mmCIF file of C-alpha atoms in Angstrom:
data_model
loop_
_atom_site.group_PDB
_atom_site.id
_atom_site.type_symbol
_atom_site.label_atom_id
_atom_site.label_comp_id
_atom_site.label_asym_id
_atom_site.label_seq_id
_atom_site.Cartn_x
_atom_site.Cartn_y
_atom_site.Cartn_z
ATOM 1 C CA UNK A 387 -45.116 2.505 204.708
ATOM 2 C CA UNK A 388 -46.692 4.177 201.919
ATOM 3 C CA UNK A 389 -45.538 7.235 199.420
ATOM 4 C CA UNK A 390 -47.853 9.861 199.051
ATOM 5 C CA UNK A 391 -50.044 10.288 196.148
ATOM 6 C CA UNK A 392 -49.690 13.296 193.492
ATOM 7 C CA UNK A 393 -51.197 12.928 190.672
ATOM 8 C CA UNK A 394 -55.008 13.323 189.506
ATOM 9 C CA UNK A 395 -56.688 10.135 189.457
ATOM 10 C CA UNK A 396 -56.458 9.803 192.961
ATOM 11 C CA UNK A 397 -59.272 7.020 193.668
ATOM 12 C CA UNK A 398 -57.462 4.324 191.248
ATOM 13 C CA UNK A 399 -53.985 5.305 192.170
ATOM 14 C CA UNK A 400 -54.973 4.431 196.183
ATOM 15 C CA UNK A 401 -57.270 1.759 194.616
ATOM 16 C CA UNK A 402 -53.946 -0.258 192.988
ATOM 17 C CA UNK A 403 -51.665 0.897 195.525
ATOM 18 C CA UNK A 404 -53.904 -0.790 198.418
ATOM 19 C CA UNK A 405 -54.047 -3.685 196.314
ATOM 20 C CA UNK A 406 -50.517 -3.831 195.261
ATOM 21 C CA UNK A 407 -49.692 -3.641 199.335
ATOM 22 C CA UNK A 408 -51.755 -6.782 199.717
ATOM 23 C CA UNK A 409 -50.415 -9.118 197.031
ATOM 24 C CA UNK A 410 -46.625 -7.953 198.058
ATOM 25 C CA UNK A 411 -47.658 -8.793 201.566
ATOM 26 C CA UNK A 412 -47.249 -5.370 203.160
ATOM 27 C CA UNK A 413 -51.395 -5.921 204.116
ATOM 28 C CA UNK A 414 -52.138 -9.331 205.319
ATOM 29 C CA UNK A 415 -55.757 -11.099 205.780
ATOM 30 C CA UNK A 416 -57.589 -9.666 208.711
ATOM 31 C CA UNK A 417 -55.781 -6.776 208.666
ATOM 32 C CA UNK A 418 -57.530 -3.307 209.708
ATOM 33 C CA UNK A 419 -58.110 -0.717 207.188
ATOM 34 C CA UNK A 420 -58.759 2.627 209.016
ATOM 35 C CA UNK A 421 -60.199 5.327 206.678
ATOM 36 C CA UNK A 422 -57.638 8.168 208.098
ATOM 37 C CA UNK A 423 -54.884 6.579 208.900
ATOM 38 C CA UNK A 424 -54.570 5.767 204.960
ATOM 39 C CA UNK A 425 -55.617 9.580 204.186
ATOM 40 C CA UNK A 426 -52.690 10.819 206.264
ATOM 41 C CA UNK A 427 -50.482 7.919 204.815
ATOM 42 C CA UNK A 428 -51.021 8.755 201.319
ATOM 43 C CA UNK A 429 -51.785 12.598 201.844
ATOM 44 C CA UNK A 430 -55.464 12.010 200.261
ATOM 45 C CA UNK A 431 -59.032 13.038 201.774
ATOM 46 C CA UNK A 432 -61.161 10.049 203.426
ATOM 47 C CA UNK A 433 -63.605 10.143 200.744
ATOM 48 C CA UNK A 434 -60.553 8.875 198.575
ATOM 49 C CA UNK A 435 -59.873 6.476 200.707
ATOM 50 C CA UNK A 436 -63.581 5.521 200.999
ATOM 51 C CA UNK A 437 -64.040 5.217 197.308
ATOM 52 C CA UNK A 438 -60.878 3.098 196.466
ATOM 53 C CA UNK A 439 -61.968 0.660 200.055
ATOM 54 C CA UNK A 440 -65.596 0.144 197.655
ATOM 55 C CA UNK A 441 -63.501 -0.942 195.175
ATOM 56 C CA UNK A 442 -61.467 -3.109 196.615
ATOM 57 C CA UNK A 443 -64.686 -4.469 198.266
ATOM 58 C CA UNK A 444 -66.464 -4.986 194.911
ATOM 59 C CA UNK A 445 -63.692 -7.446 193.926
ATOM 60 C CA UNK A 446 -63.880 -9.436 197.318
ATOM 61 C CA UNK A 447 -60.476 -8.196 198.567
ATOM 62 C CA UNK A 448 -61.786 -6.650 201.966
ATOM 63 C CA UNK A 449 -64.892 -7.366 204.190
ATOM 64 C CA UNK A 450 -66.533 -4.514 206.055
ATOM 65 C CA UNK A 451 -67.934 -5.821 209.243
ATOM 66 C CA UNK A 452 -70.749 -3.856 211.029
ATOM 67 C CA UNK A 453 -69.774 -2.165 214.586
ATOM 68 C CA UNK A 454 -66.018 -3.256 213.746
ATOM 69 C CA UNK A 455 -64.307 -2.050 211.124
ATOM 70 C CA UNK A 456 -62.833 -2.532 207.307
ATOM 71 C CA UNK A 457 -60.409 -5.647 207.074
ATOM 72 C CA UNK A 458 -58.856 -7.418 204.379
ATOM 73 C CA UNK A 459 -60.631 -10.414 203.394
ATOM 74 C CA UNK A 460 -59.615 -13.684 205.214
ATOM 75 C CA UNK A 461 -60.713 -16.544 202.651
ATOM 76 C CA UNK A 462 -61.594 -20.394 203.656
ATOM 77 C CA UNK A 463 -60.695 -23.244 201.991
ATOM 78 C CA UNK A 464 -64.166 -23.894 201.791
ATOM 79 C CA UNK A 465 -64.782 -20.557 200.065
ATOM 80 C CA UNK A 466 -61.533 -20.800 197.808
ATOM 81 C CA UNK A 467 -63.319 -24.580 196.575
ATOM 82 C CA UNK A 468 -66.438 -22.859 195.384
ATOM 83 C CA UNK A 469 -65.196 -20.217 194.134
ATOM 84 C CA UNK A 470 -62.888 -22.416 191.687
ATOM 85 C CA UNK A 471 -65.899 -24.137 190.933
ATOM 86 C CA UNK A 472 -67.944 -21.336 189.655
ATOM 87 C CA UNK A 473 -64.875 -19.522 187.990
ATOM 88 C CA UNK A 474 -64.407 -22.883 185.566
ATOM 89 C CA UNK A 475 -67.675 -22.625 184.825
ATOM 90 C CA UNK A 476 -67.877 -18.656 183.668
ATOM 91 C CA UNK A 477 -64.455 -18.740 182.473
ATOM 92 C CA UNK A 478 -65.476 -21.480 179.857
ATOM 93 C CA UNK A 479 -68.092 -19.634 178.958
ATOM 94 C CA UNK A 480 -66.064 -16.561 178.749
ATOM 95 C CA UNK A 481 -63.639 -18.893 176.636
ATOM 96 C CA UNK A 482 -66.179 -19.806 173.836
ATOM 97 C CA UNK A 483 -67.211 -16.497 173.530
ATOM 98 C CA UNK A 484 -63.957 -14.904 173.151
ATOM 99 C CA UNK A 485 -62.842 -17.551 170.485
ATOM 100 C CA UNK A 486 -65.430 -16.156 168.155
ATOM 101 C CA UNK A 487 -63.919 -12.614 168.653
ATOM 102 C CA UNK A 488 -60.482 -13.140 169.096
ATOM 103 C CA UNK A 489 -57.658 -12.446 166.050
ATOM 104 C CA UNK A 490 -53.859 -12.645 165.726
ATOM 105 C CA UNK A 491 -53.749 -9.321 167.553
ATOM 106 C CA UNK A 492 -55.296 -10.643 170.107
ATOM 107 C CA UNK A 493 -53.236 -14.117 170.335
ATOM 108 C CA UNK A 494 -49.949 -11.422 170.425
ATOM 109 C CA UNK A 495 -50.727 -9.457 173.133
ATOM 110 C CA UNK A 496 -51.360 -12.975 175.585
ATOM 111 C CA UNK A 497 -48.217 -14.023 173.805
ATOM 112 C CA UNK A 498 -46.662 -10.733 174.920
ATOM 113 C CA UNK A 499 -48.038 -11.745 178.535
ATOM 114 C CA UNK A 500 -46.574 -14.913 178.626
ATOM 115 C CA UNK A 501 -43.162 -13.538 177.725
ATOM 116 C CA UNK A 502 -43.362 -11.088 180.539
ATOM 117 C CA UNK A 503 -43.957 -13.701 182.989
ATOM 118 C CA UNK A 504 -41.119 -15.592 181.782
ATOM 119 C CA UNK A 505 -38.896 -12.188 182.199
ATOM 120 C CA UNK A 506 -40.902 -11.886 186.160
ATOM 121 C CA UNK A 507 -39.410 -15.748 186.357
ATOM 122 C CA UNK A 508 -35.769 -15.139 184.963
ATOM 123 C CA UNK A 509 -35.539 -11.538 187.379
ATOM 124 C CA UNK A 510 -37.204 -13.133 190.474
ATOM 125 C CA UNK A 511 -40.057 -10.710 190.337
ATOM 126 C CA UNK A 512 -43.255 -12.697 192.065
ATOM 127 C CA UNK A 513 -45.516 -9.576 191.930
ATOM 128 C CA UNK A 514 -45.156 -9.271 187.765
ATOM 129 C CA UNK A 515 -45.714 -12.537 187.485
ATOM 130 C CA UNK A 516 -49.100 -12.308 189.428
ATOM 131 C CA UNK A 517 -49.648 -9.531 187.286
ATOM 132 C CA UNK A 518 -49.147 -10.536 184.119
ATOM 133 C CA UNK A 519 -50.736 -14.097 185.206
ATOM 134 C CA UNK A 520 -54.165 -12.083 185.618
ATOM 135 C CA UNK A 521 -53.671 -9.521 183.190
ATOM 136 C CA UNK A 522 -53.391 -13.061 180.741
ATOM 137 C CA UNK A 523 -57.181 -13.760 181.807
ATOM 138 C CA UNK A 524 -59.076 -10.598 181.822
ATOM 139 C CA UNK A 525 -57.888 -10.167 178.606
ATOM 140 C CA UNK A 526 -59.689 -13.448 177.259
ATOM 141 C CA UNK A 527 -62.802 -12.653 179.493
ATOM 142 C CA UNK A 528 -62.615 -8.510 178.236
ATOM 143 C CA UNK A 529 -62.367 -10.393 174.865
ATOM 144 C CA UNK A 530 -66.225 -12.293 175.474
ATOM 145 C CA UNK A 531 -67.634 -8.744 174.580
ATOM 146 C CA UNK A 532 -69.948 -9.078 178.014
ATOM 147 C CA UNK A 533 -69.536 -6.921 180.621
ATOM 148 C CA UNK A 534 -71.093 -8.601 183.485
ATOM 149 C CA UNK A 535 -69.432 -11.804 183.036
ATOM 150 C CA UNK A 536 -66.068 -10.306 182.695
ATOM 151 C CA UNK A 537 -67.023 -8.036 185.948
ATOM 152 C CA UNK A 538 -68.355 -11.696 187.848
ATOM 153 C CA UNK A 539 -65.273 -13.792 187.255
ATOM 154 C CA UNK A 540 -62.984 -10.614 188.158
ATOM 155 C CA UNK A 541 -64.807 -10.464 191.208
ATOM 156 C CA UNK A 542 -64.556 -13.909 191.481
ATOM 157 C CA UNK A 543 -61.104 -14.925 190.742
ATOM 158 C CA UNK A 544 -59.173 -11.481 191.803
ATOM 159 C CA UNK A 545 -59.339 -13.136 195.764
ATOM 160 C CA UNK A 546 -58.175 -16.329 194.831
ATOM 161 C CA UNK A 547 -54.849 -14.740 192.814
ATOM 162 C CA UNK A 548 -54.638 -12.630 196.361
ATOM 163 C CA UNK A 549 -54.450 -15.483 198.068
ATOM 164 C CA UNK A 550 -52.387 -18.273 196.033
ATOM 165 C CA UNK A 551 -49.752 -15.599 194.843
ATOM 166 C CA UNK A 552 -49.461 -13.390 197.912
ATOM 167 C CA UNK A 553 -45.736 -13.218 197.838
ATOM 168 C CA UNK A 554 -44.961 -13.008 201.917
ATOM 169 C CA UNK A 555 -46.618 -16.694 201.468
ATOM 170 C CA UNK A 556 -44.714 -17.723 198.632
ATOM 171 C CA UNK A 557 -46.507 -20.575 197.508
ATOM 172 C CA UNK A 558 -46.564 -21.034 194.119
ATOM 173 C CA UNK A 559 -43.548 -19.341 193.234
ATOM 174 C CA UNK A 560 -41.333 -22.879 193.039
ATOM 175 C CA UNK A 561 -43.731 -24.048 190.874
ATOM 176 C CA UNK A 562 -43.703 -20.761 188.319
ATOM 177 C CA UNK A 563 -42.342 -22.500 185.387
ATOM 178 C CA UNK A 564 -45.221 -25.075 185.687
ATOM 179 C CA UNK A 565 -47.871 -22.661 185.549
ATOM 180 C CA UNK A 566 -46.142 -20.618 182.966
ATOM 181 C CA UNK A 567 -46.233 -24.181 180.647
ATOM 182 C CA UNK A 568 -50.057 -24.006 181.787
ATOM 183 C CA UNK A 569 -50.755 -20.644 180.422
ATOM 184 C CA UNK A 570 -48.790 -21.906 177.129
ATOM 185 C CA UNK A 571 -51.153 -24.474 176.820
ATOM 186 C CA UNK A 572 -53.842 -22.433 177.796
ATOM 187 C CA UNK A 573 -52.790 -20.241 174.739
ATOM 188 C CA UNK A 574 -51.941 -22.870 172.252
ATOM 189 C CA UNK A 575 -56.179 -24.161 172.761
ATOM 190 C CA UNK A 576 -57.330 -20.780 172.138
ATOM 191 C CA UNK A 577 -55.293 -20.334 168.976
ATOM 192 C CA UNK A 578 -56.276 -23.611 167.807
ATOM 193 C CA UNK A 579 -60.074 -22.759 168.239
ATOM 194 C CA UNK A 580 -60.403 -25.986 170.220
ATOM 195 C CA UNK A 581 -63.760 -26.034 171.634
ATOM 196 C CA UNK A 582 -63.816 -29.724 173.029
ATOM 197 C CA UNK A 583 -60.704 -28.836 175.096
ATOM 198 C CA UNK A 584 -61.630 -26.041 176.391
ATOM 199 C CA UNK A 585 -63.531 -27.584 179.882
ATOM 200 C CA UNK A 586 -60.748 -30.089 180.372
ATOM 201 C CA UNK A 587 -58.039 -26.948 179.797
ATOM 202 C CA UNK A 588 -59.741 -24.287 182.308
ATOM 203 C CA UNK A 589 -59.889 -27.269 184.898
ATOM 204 C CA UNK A 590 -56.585 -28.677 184.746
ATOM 205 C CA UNK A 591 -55.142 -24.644 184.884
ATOM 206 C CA UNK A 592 -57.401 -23.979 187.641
ATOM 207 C CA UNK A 593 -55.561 -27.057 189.396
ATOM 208 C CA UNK A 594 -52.327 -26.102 188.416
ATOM 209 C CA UNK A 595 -53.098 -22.690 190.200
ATOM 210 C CA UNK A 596 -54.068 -23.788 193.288
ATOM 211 C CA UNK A 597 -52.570 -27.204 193.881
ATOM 212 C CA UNK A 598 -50.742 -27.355 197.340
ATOM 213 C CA UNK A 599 -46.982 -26.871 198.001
ATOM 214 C CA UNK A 600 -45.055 -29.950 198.541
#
């Protein structure tokens, strides 16, 4: 299933491939993640393996259950409701902080997100899109200038992009163009230094993300 790894930074090339293999569906909730089957896979040691499993377990993407095993993270609706509710909460936060930070620069490299998303849209590329889609956010949260609130939401939000993008699911991807006009809007606010909207923006994005299929 997997291609061998060969170059140095071993840890965070297993660490994104793993992850990669779970938002392009190739690792599915609940499945088993057996420390030497993935050395021998990717031609790595176990403690490799072990490293990049702690952090993919730091940002809630697998669950290691005592006397069973390593699996990836099956997620509730319950679970996916609060954590929604806490992530509008730090990512406002994160918001108003960031707009006291943030520059033209700044406002051109989401623009330059946005525009790849548009490009995932127009080549039917699902996985870019999620990409780019949470690339778009850490960058505002990086852009707060504190470390453990950045760190909390990514741990917070990375599950929920697993499981609303994961593209053998396809959920959201008839509804890409909407969410792209979300993250527009979402960018317009910041460049506008709009404090009063920004509450009302995160919630009706955070809708937009995770409102059902019809």
């Amino acid at each position: 299933m997997f291609e061998p790894i060969k170059i140095t930074s071993r840890k965070q090339v297993m660490y994104d491939a793993l992850k990669e293999a779970m938002f392009a569906g190739k690792l599915s909730p609940g499945d088993a993640l057996v420390e030497l089957h993935l050395a021998n896979e990717f031609g790595v040691s176990q403690a490799t393996v072990r490293e990049a499993l702690l952090q993919l377990e730091h940002v809630g993407l697998i669950v290691k259950i005592p006397n069973k095993g390593t699996f990836v993270k099956e997620i509730s609706q319950n679970e996916i409701r609060e954590r929604n509710e806490i992530r509008i909460c730090l990512e406002e936060m994160a918001c108003l902080c960031a707009l006291t930070k943030m520059n033209e620069g700044d406002f051109a490299a989401l623009t330059q997100l946005i525009t790849q998303m548009k490009e995932a849209i127009a080549d039917d590329q699902p996985l870019l899109f999620t990409k780019s889609d949470m690339e778009f956010h850490q960058y505002v949260w990086e852009k707060s200038e504190n470390e453990i609130l950045y760190d909390t939401l990514t741990r917070i939000v990375t599950p929920l992009f697993y499981i609303s993008f994961n593209i053998q699911q396809m959920k959201h991807w008839t509804q890409a163009s909407e969410l792209l006009a979300s993250h527009e809007k979402y960018l317009e606010t910041l460049m506008h230094n709009d404090k009063e909207k920004i509450k009302t923006l995160i919630i009706d994005h955070v809708k937009d993300s995770v409102r059902p299929m019809s």
